[in-house]
């Protein structure tokens, strides 16, 4: 595996040099069970740049995605499949800004979309049996495990990606329910309603889904007739009451911008929030960003309000196998007990293996 990752790393090094990005290594995570397949490997290329405008002066998401997409194009599905024939593979690029910084000499991909515009993606629902038959998901995968565990009849596909059921927010919600009485939950980004099912099992009646996608809302209304479903965008949704728990499941790239715009509002209306924040190695950049890691401060677009720290006295990161999450809690939450119960459920520190090139 190490030699295969080095081989991939050197191909990436050659191609990303065109963008003045220097690949210094690879880090990776082998999940206990991958999302759609039984086995997986999630890979991030460590990249250094001296160019503070790598993502544009005000951050353009198209520039963030350009090197990520380039890795899939350069390595190619055929090569990736031949290197890891029986594993689900995810690729990402983690860009570290290094001093001394230099004035940019080249232009990266031009931004074509606003950073917040992730909401129009096509959503569809598939039966697990048909996905198993077509080989798209496997026995032993996370998707299948959670469909079975919560009696969910469908998997949600968003664009080309299987987006729900996920693991970290539902596991965190279950853990919270063992530490305090949870009477009310708001979930923004509902998917197939995994957390709604967990809420029903825990006797929670006051549950609201917010989802921007009309097809997703239609689906949730059909399957959760007693819960409120609001077809709204997280960025404009009015928090006008208190929730014991808020679950954020809107898509990892939006999280820093959501916090910048709505962080204070969010914090004023809940006791605890769980952000689904990434996949170990994939969108790790956004995960570290909202955790408030110090190395982000020199980027020209960065502000502390894109992190959870200004809004919650307790903030910690954790992961449930491959899915990372960041939790913000107020002082009325018994954090030590919650962290203990989460560890007992299988939450653990985020851990990578590294290969230096
Ligand atoms: C990854 S799925 C959620 C998975 C779900 N939380 C689970 O645990 O299974 C993402 C959902 O967020 C919704 N979404 C994406 N961007 C949103 C936004 N800005 N506001 C509200 N909903 C959004 C999508 O329509 C989709 O239903």
mmCIF file of C-alpha atoms and ligand atoms in Angstrom:
data_model
loop_
_atom_site.group_PDB
_atom_site.id
_atom_site.type_symbol
_atom_site.label_atom_id
_atom_site.label_comp_id
_atom_site.label_asym_id
_atom_site.label_seq_id
_atom_site.Cartn_x
_atom_site.Cartn_y
_atom_site.Cartn_z
ATOM 1 C CA UNK A 1 0.000 0.000 0.000
ATOM 2 C CA UNK A 2 2.812 2.452 0.878
ATOM 3 C CA UNK A 3 4.488 2.040 -2.512
ATOM 4 C CA UNK A 4 1.135 2.530 -4.305
ATOM 5 C CA UNK A 5 0.490 5.722 -2.334
ATOM 6 C CA UNK A 6 3.993 6.978 -3.122
ATOM 7 C CA UNK A 7 3.374 6.262 -6.797
ATOM 8 C CA UNK A 8 0.161 8.311 -6.644
ATOM 9 C CA UNK A 9 1.929 11.031 -4.663
ATOM 10 C CA UNK A 10 4.623 11.466 -7.296
ATOM 11 C CA UNK A 11 2.032 11.737 -10.098
ATOM 12 C CA UNK A 12 0.203 14.370 -8.030
ATOM 13 C CA UNK A 13 3.477 16.184 -7.348
ATOM 14 C CA UNK A 14 4.234 16.523 -11.020
ATOM 15 C CA UNK A 15 0.774 17.785 -11.968
ATOM 16 C CA UNK A 16 0.105 20.131 -9.059
ATOM 17 C CA UNK A 17 3.449 21.868 -9.684
ATOM 18 C CA UNK A 18 1.640 23.499 -12.635
ATOM 19 C CA UNK A 19 -0.510 25.305 -10.061
ATOM 20 C CA UNK A 20 2.545 26.270 -7.972
ATOM 21 C CA UNK A 21 1.480 23.698 -5.404
ATOM 22 C CA UNK A 22 4.209 21.531 -3.913
ATOM 23 C CA UNK A 23 3.114 18.036 -2.866
ATOM 24 C CA UNK A 24 5.161 16.985 0.173
ATOM 25 C CA UNK A 25 3.367 13.844 1.214
ATOM 26 C CA UNK A 26 0.211 11.820 1.435
ATOM 27 C CA UNK A 27 -1.922 10.953 4.402
ATOM 28 C CA UNK A 28 -4.647 8.375 4.370
ATOM 29 C CA UNK A 29 -7.292 6.593 6.362
ATOM 30 C CA UNK A 30 -8.527 3.046 6.015
ATOM 31 C CA UNK A 31 -12.076 2.947 7.416
ATOM 32 C CA UNK A 32 -13.478 0.070 9.386
ATOM 33 C CA UNK A 33 -16.312 0.094 6.857
ATOM 34 C CA UNK A 34 -16.372 2.467 3.894
ATOM 35 C CA UNK A 35 -19.415 4.496 2.964
ATOM 36 C CA UNK A 36 -20.770 2.530 0.001
ATOM 37 C CA UNK A 37 -18.304 -0.364 -0.195
ATOM 38 C CA UNK A 38 -17.087 -2.742 2.464
ATOM 39 C CA UNK A 39 -13.464 -1.603 2.146
ATOM 40 C CA UNK A 40 -12.093 1.842 1.424
ATOM 41 C CA UNK A 41 -9.106 4.125 1.417
ATOM 42 C CA UNK A 42 -9.445 7.867 1.802
ATOM 43 C CA UNK A 43 -6.428 9.831 0.646
ATOM 44 C CA UNK A 44 -5.303 13.433 1.018
ATOM 45 C CA UNK A 45 -2.268 14.932 -0.704
ATOM 46 C CA UNK A 46 -0.348 17.358 1.540
ATOM 47 C CA UNK A 47 0.452 20.443 -0.457
ATOM 48 C CA UNK A 48 2.474 23.555 0.363
ATOM 49 C CA UNK A 49 2.050 26.923 -1.290
ATOM 50 C CA UNK A 50 3.569 30.339 -0.693
ATOM 51 C CA UNK A 51 0.715 31.983 -2.556
ATOM 52 C CA UNK A 52 -1.924 33.424 -0.175
ATOM 53 C CA UNK A 53 -4.271 33.848 -3.138
ATOM 54 C CA UNK A 54 -4.372 30.151 -3.998
ATOM 55 C CA UNK A 55 -8.103 30.225 -3.263
ATOM 56 C CA UNK A 56 -8.565 33.848 -4.373
ATOM 57 C CA UNK A 57 -8.496 36.886 -2.128
ATOM 58 C CA UNK A 58 -12.020 36.301 -0.912
ATOM 59 C CA UNK A 59 -12.029 32.483 -1.303
ATOM 60 C CA UNK A 60 -13.625 31.010 -4.382
ATOM 61 C CA UNK A 61 -14.859 27.504 -3.958
ATOM 62 C CA UNK A 62 -14.081 26.653 -7.600
ATOM 63 C CA UNK A 63 -10.411 27.243 -6.791
ATOM 64 C CA UNK A 64 -10.710 24.975 -3.762
ATOM 65 C CA UNK A 65 -12.169 22.259 -5.950
ATOM 66 C CA UNK A 66 -9.762 22.699 -8.871
ATOM 67 C CA UNK A 67 -6.807 20.685 -7.446
ATOM 68 C CA UNK A 68 -9.253 18.181 -5.928
ATOM 69 C CA UNK A 69 -10.832 17.542 -9.332
ATOM 70 C CA UNK A 70 -7.440 17.564 -11.029
ATOM 71 C CA UNK A 71 -6.383 14.583 -8.915
ATOM 72 C CA UNK A 72 -9.297 12.509 -10.239
ATOM 73 C CA UNK A 73 -8.582 13.585 -13.821
ATOM 74 C CA UNK A 74 -4.819 13.152 -13.616
ATOM 75 C CA UNK A 75 -4.850 9.824 -11.865
ATOM 76 C CA UNK A 76 -7.951 8.749 -13.773
ATOM 77 C CA UNK A 77 -10.640 6.333 -12.669
ATOM 78 C CA UNK A 78 -8.878 3.509 -14.542
ATOM 79 C CA UNK A 79 -5.580 3.961 -12.684
ATOM 80 C CA UNK A 80 -7.297 4.432 -9.322
ATOM 81 C CA UNK A 81 -9.323 1.246 -9.901
ATOM 82 C CA UNK A 82 -6.250 -0.700 -10.928
ATOM 83 C CA UNK A 83 -4.304 0.460 -7.845
ATOM 84 C CA UNK A 84 -7.144 -0.232 -5.418
ATOM 85 C CA UNK A 85 -9.475 -2.671 -7.196
ATOM 86 C CA UNK A 86 -11.558 -3.620 -4.159
ATOM 87 C CA UNK A 87 -11.668 -0.333 -2.275
ATOM 88 C CA UNK A 88 -13.816 2.766 -2.332
ATOM 89 C CA UNK A 89 -11.330 5.593 -2.980
ATOM 90 C CA UNK A 90 -11.717 9.272 -2.087
ATOM 91 C CA UNK A 91 -9.124 11.896 -2.972
ATOM 92 C CA UNK A 92 -8.556 15.395 -1.678
ATOM 93 C CA UNK A 93 -5.785 17.973 -1.503
ATOM 94 C CA UNK A 94 -4.886 19.822 1.710
ATOM 95 C CA UNK A 95 -3.198 23.157 0.978
ATOM 96 C CA UNK A 96 -0.874 24.573 3.686
ATOM 97 C CA UNK A 97 0.174 28.212 3.350
ATOM 98 C CA UNK A 98 3.898 28.587 4.026
ATOM 99 C CA UNK A 99 6.076 31.645 4.713
ATOM 100 C CA UNK A 100 7.652 33.566 3.153
ATOM 101 C CA UNK A 101 4.533 34.238 1.087
ATOM 102 C CA UNK A 102 4.936 35.402 -2.475
ATOM 103 C CA UNK A 103 2.919 37.437 -4.878
ATOM 104 C CA UNK A 104 0.912 35.095 -7.125
ATOM 105 C CA UNK A 105 2.424 34.662 -10.550
ATOM 106 C CA UNK A 106 -0.255 32.437 -12.070
ATOM 107 C CA UNK A 107 -4.023 32.343 -12.167
ATOM 108 C CA UNK A 108 -5.837 29.230 -11.004
ATOM 109 C CA UNK A 109 -9.235 28.081 -12.118
ATOM 110 C CA UNK A 110 -11.603 31.003 -12.452
ATOM 111 C CA UNK A 111 -14.509 30.959 -10.051
ATOM 112 C CA UNK A 112 -17.811 30.438 -11.778
ATOM 113 C CA UNK A 113 -20.109 29.848 -8.829
ATOM 114 C CA UNK A 114 -20.831 31.628 -5.631
ATOM 115 C CA UNK A 115 -19.415 29.826 -2.612
ATOM 116 C CA UNK A 116 -22.840 29.266 -1.095
ATOM 117 C CA UNK A 117 -24.398 27.814 -4.193
ATOM 118 C CA UNK A 118 -24.476 24.103 -3.341
ATOM 119 C CA UNK A 119 -28.183 23.815 -3.104
ATOM 120 C CA UNK A 120 -29.367 22.976 -6.559
ATOM 121 C CA UNK A 121 -27.914 19.472 -6.753
ATOM 122 C CA UNK A 122 -30.244 16.805 -8.018
ATOM 123 C CA UNK A 123 -31.501 14.471 -5.314
ATOM 124 C CA UNK A 124 -32.856 10.946 -5.805
ATOM 125 C CA UNK A 125 -33.715 7.971 -3.588
ATOM 126 C CA UNK A 126 -32.654 4.389 -4.246
ATOM 127 C CA UNK A 127 -33.627 1.157 -2.600
ATOM 128 C CA UNK A 128 -30.650 -0.589 -0.946
ATOM 129 C CA UNK A 129 -31.577 -3.900 -2.640
ATOM 130 C CA UNK A 130 -31.288 -2.364 -6.126
ATOM 131 C CA UNK A 131 -27.965 -0.716 -5.230
ATOM 132 C CA UNK A 132 -26.607 -4.028 -3.945
ATOM 133 C CA UNK A 133 -27.758 -5.718 -7.129
ATOM 134 C CA UNK A 134 -26.063 -3.130 -9.337
ATOM 135 C CA UNK A 135 -22.874 -3.358 -7.225
ATOM 136 C CA UNK A 136 -23.007 0.307 -6.200
ATOM 137 C CA UNK A 137 -23.153 -0.502 -2.507
ATOM 138 C CA UNK A 138 -21.945 -3.586 -0.674
ATOM 139 C CA UNK A 139 -22.953 -5.619 2.336
ATOM 140 C CA UNK A 140 -20.956 -4.302 5.282
ATOM 141 C CA UNK A 141 -20.938 -0.692 4.044
ATOM 142 C CA UNK A 142 -21.960 2.202 6.294
ATOM 143 C CA UNK A 143 -24.936 3.120 4.102
ATOM 144 C CA UNK A 144 -26.382 -0.344 4.368
ATOM 145 C CA UNK A 145 -25.641 -0.650 8.065
ATOM 146 C CA UNK A 146 -27.603 2.504 8.908
ATOM 147 C CA UNK A 147 -30.477 1.642 6.577
ATOM 148 C CA UNK A 148 -30.831 -1.623 8.495
ATOM 149 C CA UNK A 149 -30.248 -0.138 11.947
ATOM 150 C CA UNK A 150 -32.914 2.569 11.557
ATOM 151 C CA UNK A 151 -35.285 0.785 9.176
ATOM 152 C CA UNK A 152 -34.631 3.319 6.417
ATOM 153 C CA UNK A 153 -36.100 2.221 3.084
ATOM 154 C CA UNK A 154 -33.845 4.341 0.864
ATOM 155 C CA UNK A 155 -30.385 5.751 0.320
ATOM 156 C CA UNK A 156 -30.219 9.372 -0.839
ATOM 157 C CA UNK A 157 -28.102 10.236 -3.864
ATOM 158 C CA UNK A 158 -27.113 13.855 -4.299
ATOM 159 C CA UNK A 159 -25.438 14.634 -7.595
ATOM 160 C CA UNK A 160 -23.095 11.674 -8.101
ATOM 161 C CA UNK A 161 -22.563 11.014 -4.410
ATOM 162 C CA UNK A 162 -24.457 8.879 -1.888
ATOM 163 C CA UNK A 163 -25.185 11.427 0.825
ATOM 164 C CA UNK A 164 -27.374 9.762 3.445
ATOM 165 C CA UNK A 165 -27.725 7.861 5.825
ATOM 166 C CA UNK A 166 -24.652 9.238 7.565
ATOM 167 C CA UNK A 167 -23.223 8.116 10.871
ATOM 168 C CA UNK A 168 -21.736 10.867 13.032
ATOM 169 C CA UNK A 169 -24.761 13.027 13.815
ATOM 170 C CA UNK A 170 -27.095 10.145 14.556
ATOM 171 C CA UNK A 171 -24.500 8.477 16.797
ATOM 172 C CA UNK A 172 -23.885 11.793 18.581
ATOM 173 C CA UNK A 173 -27.615 12.346 19.040
ATOM 174 C CA UNK A 174 -27.965 8.850 20.537
ATOM 175 C CA UNK A 175 -25.056 9.606 22.884
ATOM 176 C CA UNK A 176 -26.578 12.927 24.002
ATOM 177 C CA UNK A 177 -29.869 11.180 24.762
ATOM 178 C CA UNK A 178 -28.040 9.042 27.355
ATOM 179 C CA UNK A 179 -26.687 12.111 29.175
ATOM 180 C CA UNK A 180 -29.667 14.458 29.391
ATOM 181 C CA UNK A 181 -33.335 14.669 28.588
ATOM 182 C CA UNK A 182 -33.611 15.803 24.969
ATOM 183 C CA UNK A 183 -37.009 17.302 24.250
ATOM 184 C CA UNK A 184 -36.387 19.191 21.017
ATOM 185 C CA UNK A 185 -34.144 18.710 17.975
ATOM 186 C CA UNK A 186 -33.598 20.742 14.810
ATOM 187 C CA UNK A 187 -31.797 19.063 11.927
ATOM 188 C CA UNK A 188 -30.612 21.255 9.061
ATOM 189 C CA UNK A 189 -29.898 19.003 6.072
ATOM 190 C CA UNK A 190 -32.177 16.063 6.702
ATOM 191 C CA UNK A 191 -31.133 13.475 4.071
ATOM 192 C CA UNK A 192 -33.237 10.329 4.445
ATOM 193 C CA UNK A 193 -34.147 11.282 8.000
ATOM 194 C CA UNK A 194 -31.682 9.094 9.899
ATOM 195 C CA UNK A 195 -31.752 11.351 12.961
ATOM 196 C CA UNK A 196 -35.544 11.619 12.784
ATOM 197 C CA UNK A 197 -35.741 7.831 13.194
ATOM 198 C CA UNK A 198 -33.341 7.936 16.147
ATOM 199 C CA UNK A 199 -35.463 10.706 17.669
ATOM 200 C CA UNK A 200 -38.598 8.555 17.330
ATOM 201 C CA UNK A 201 -36.814 5.626 19.036
ATOM 202 C CA UNK A 202 -35.837 7.983 21.873
ATOM 203 C CA UNK A 203 -39.359 9.335 22.319
ATOM 204 C CA UNK A 204 -38.551 12.844 21.044
ATOM 205 C CA UNK A 205 -41.687 14.440 19.622
ATOM 206 C CA UNK A 206 -40.481 17.944 18.939
ATOM 207 C CA UNK A 207 -38.311 17.437 15.862
ATOM 208 C CA UNK A 208 -37.948 19.825 12.910
ATOM 209 C CA UNK A 209 -36.193 19.145 9.614
ATOM 210 C CA UNK A 210 -34.920 22.031 7.508
ATOM 211 C CA UNK A 211 -33.851 21.218 3.974
ATOM 212 C CA UNK A 212 -33.354 23.461 0.972
ATOM 213 C CA UNK A 213 -34.179 20.783 -1.544
ATOM 214 C CA UNK A 214 -37.909 20.436 -2.416
ATOM 215 C CA UNK A 215 -37.574 16.738 -3.308
ATOM 216 C CA UNK A 216 -35.846 16.063 0.012
ATOM 217 C CA UNK A 217 -38.619 17.912 1.854
ATOM 218 C CA UNK A 218 -41.322 15.987 0.019
ATOM 219 C CA UNK A 219 -39.594 12.742 0.986
ATOM 220 C CA UNK A 220 -39.243 13.757 4.650
ATOM 221 C CA UNK A 221 -42.881 14.881 4.868
ATOM 222 C CA UNK A 222 -44.019 11.528 3.484
ATOM 223 C CA UNK A 223 -41.905 9.501 5.930
ATOM 224 C CA UNK A 224 -42.228 11.704 9.045
ATOM 225 C CA UNK A 225 -45.823 12.827 9.151
ATOM 226 C CA UNK A 226 -45.617 14.011 12.777
ATOM 227 C CA UNK A 227 -42.474 16.110 12.393
ATOM 228 C CA UNK A 228 -42.273 19.603 10.962
ATOM 229 C CA UNK A 229 -40.399 19.931 7.650
ATOM 230 C CA UNK A 230 -39.345 23.415 6.525
ATOM 231 C CA UNK A 231 -38.169 23.922 2.962
ATOM 232 C CA UNK A 232 -35.567 26.591 3.649
ATOM 233 C CA UNK A 233 -31.950 27.431 3.164
ATOM 234 C CA UNK A 234 -29.713 27.151 6.239
ATOM 235 C CA UNK A 235 -28.275 30.555 5.420
ATOM 236 C CA UNK A 236 -31.600 32.347 5.748
ATOM 237 C CA UNK A 237 -33.591 30.098 8.110
ATOM 238 C CA UNK A 238 -34.951 32.089 11.080
ATOM 239 C CA UNK A 239 -34.051 30.546 14.433
ATOM 240 C CA UNK A 240 -36.929 31.888 16.479
ATOM 241 C CA UNK A 241 -36.989 29.522 19.452
ATOM 242 C CA UNK A 242 -34.717 27.263 21.528
ATOM 243 C CA UNK A 243 -33.724 23.693 20.587
ATOM 244 C CA UNK A 244 -31.943 21.331 22.973
ATOM 245 C CA UNK A 245 -29.917 19.932 20.064
ATOM 246 C CA UNK A 246 -29.202 21.258 16.582
ATOM 247 C CA UNK A 247 -27.723 18.888 13.994
ATOM 248 C CA UNK A 248 -25.944 20.465 11.015
ATOM 249 C CA UNK A 249 -25.757 18.176 7.988
ATOM 250 C CA UNK A 250 -25.613 20.604 5.078
ATOM 251 C CA UNK A 251 -22.504 19.600 3.174
ATOM 252 C CA UNK A 252 -19.026 20.137 4.448
ATOM 253 C CA UNK A 253 -17.915 22.995 2.172
ATOM 254 C CA UNK A 254 -20.652 25.288 3.388
ATOM 255 C CA UNK A 255 -19.850 25.021 7.113
ATOM 256 C CA UNK A 256 -17.296 27.879 7.494
ATOM 257 C CA UNK A 257 -19.566 30.262 5.579
ATOM 258 C CA UNK A 258 -22.613 29.210 7.505
ATOM 259 C CA UNK A 259 -20.762 29.942 10.757
ATOM 260 C CA UNK A 260 -19.587 33.318 9.536
ATOM 261 C CA UNK A 261 -23.120 34.335 8.637
ATOM 262 C CA UNK A 262 -25.251 32.466 11.192
ATOM 263 C CA UNK A 263 -22.903 31.271 13.969
ATOM 264 C CA UNK A 264 -24.189 33.645 16.647
ATOM 265 C CA UNK A 265 -27.832 32.975 15.799
ATOM 266 C CA UNK A 266 -27.174 29.242 15.960
ATOM 267 C CA UNK A 267 -25.462 29.502 19.336
ATOM 268 C CA UNK A 268 -28.258 31.678 20.744
ATOM 269 C CA UNK A 269 -30.860 29.009 19.968
ATOM 270 C CA UNK A 270 -29.459 25.669 21.157
ATOM 271 C CA UNK A 271 -27.631 23.977 24.025
ATOM 272 C CA UNK A 272 -25.478 21.797 21.803
ATOM 273 C CA UNK A 273 -24.727 21.628 18.076
ATOM 274 C CA UNK A 274 -23.210 18.779 16.045
ATOM 275 C CA UNK A 275 -21.617 19.663 12.725
ATOM 276 C CA UNK A 276 -21.088 16.832 10.260
ATOM 277 C CA UNK A 277 -17.762 18.263 9.156
ATOM 278 C CA UNK A 278 -15.978 15.945 6.752
ATOM 279 C CA UNK A 279 -14.601 12.524 6.011
ATOM 280 C CA UNK A 280 -11.261 11.685 7.560
ATOM 281 C CA UNK A 281 -8.917 13.177 4.870
ATOM 282 C CA UNK A 282 -11.770 14.397 2.611
ATOM 283 C CA UNK A 283 -12.797 17.999 3.340
ATOM 284 C CA UNK A 284 -10.398 17.826 6.252
ATOM 285 C CA UNK A 285 -9.468 21.368 5.210
ATOM 286 C CA UNK A 286 -12.986 22.614 6.051
ATOM 287 C CA UNK A 287 -13.065 20.516 9.200
ATOM 288 C CA UNK A 288 -9.817 22.052 10.533
ATOM 289 C CA UNK A 289 -11.017 25.461 9.422
ATOM 290 C CA UNK A 290 -14.204 25.402 11.547
ATOM 291 C CA UNK A 291 -12.263 23.876 14.462
ATOM 292 C CA UNK A 292 -10.260 27.120 14.520
ATOM 293 C CA UNK A 293 -6.840 25.582 13.890
ATOM 294 C CA UNK A 294 -4.135 28.224 14.069
ATOM 295 C CA UNK A 295 -2.568 27.644 10.674
ATOM 296 C CA UNK A 296 -5.622 29.154 8.961
ATOM 297 C CA UNK A 297 -5.103 32.670 10.346
ATOM 298 C CA UNK A 298 -2.672 33.929 7.621
ATOM 299 C CA UNK A 299 -5.080 33.234 4.730
ATOM 300 C CA UNK A 300 -6.471 36.582 3.479
ATOM 301 C CA UNK A 301 -10.104 35.457 3.630
ATOM 302 C CA UNK A 302 -9.976 33.904 7.110
ATOM 303 C CA UNK A 303 -11.863 35.306 10.107
ATOM 304 C CA UNK A 304 -12.391 33.746 13.531
ATOM 305 C CA UNK A 305 -16.161 33.958 12.897
ATOM 306 C CA UNK A 306 -15.828 31.063 10.429
ATOM 307 C CA UNK A 307 -15.030 28.822 13.410
ATOM 308 C CA UNK A 308 -17.124 27.560 16.326
ATOM 309 C CA UNK A 309 -14.891 29.077 19.000
ATOM 310 C CA UNK A 310 -16.430 32.578 19.271
ATOM 311 C CA UNK A 311 -19.885 31.098 19.751
ATOM 312 C CA UNK A 312 -19.523 28.150 22.158
ATOM 313 C CA UNK A 313 -17.457 27.807 25.354
ATOM 314 C CA UNK A 314 -16.825 24.096 24.639
ATOM 315 C CA UNK A 315 -15.735 22.982 21.176
ATOM 316 C CA UNK A 316 -14.233 19.622 20.339
ATOM 317 C CA UNK A 317 -13.582 17.501 17.291
ATOM 318 C CA UNK A 318 -14.070 13.786 17.024
ATOM 319 C CA UNK A 319 -14.911 11.112 14.477
ATOM 320 C CA UNK A 320 -17.105 8.102 14.076
ATOM 321 C CA UNK A 321 -14.973 5.819 11.885
ATOM 322 C CA UNK A 322 -14.632 7.839 8.643
ATOM 323 C CA UNK A 323 -17.012 10.695 9.394
ATOM 324 C CA UNK A 324 -15.621 13.632 11.340
ATOM 325 C CA UNK A 325 -17.676 16.017 13.395
ATOM 326 C CA UNK A 326 -17.242 19.131 15.483
ATOM 327 C CA UNK A 327 -19.357 19.738 18.535
ATOM 328 C CA UNK A 328 -20.143 23.057 20.193
ATOM 329 C CA UNK A 329 -21.744 23.067 23.654
ATOM 330 C CA UNK A 330 -22.878 25.656 26.149
ATOM 331 C CA UNK A 331 -22.132 25.569 29.880
ATOM 332 C CA UNK A 332 -25.416 23.811 30.738
ATOM 333 C CA UNK A 333 -24.174 20.651 28.945
ATOM 334 C CA UNK A 334 -22.285 18.006 30.940
ATOM 335 C CA UNK A 335 -19.410 17.852 28.469
ATOM 336 C CA UNK A 336 -17.263 15.342 30.374
ATOM 337 C CA UNK A 337 -20.150 12.871 30.556
ATOM 338 C CA UNK A 338 -21.078 13.433 26.902
ATOM 339 C CA UNK A 339 -17.508 12.844 25.759
ATOM 340 C CA UNK A 340 -17.364 9.663 27.844
ATOM 341 C CA UNK A 341 -20.615 8.340 26.361
ATOM 342 C CA UNK A 342 -19.434 9.215 22.858
ATOM 343 C CA UNK A 343 -16.192 7.289 23.371
ATOM 344 C CA UNK A 344 -18.235 4.345 24.663
ATOM 345 C CA UNK A 345 -20.304 4.469 21.444
ATOM 346 C CA UNK A 346 -17.192 4.304 19.272
ATOM 347 C CA UNK A 347 -16.236 7.944 18.720
ATOM 348 C CA UNK A 348 -12.477 8.408 18.674
ATOM 349 C CA UNK A 349 -9.707 10.851 17.871
ATOM 350 C CA UNK A 350 -9.142 11.528 14.196
ATOM 351 C CA UNK A 351 -6.164 9.469 13.094
ATOM 352 C CA UNK A 352 -4.225 9.273 9.851
ATOM 353 C CA UNK A 353 -1.337 7.308 8.466
ATOM 354 C CA UNK A 354 1.305 9.403 6.718
ATOM 355 C CA UNK A 355 3.626 8.830 3.795
ATOM 356 C CA UNK A 356 6.344 11.446 3.218
ATOM 357 C CA UNK A 357 7.492 11.898 -0.373
HETATM 358 C C1 LIG B 1 -25.464 14.777 3.542
HETATM 359 S S1 LIG B 1 -27.193 15.024 3.472
HETATM 360 C C2 LIG B 1 -27.622 14.959 5.167
HETATM 361 C C3 LIG B 1 -27.417 13.632 5.828
HETATM 362 C C4 LIG B 1 -28.180 13.463 7.110
HETATM 363 N N1 LIG B 1 -27.874 14.517 8.041
HETATM 364 C C5 LIG B 1 -27.871 12.118 7.730
HETATM 365 O O1 LIG B 1 -27.336 12.092 8.859
HETATM 366 O O2 LIG B 1 -28.149 11.079 7.136
HETATM 367 C C6 LIG B 1 -27.238 16.740 3.093
HETATM 368 C C7 LIG B 1 -28.638 17.372 3.080
HETATM 369 O O3 LIG B 1 -28.481 18.780 3.236
HETATM 370 C C8 LIG B 1 -29.357 19.473 2.358
HETATM 371 N N2 LIG B 1 -28.735 20.806 2.155
HETATM 372 C C9 LIG B 1 -27.606 21.103 1.481
HETATM 373 N N3 LIG B 1 -27.347 22.414 1.559
HETATM 374 C C10 LIG B 1 -28.318 22.960 2.327
HETATM 375 C C11 LIG B 1 -28.607 24.280 2.778
HETATM 376 N N4 LIG B 1 -27.809 25.291 2.462
HETATM 377 N N5 LIG B 1 -29.702 24.486 3.545
HETATM 378 C C12 LIG B 1 -30.527 23.444 3.881
HETATM 379 N N6 LIG B 1 -30.314 22.186 3.468
HETATM 380 C C13 LIG B 1 -29.224 21.935 2.713
HETATM 381 C C14 LIG B 1 -29.421 18.568 1.138
HETATM 382 O O4 LIG B 1 -30.569 18.810 0.362
HETATM 383 C C15 LIG B 1 -29.396 17.185 1.789
HETATM 384 O O5 LIG B 1 -30.680 16.715 2.075
#
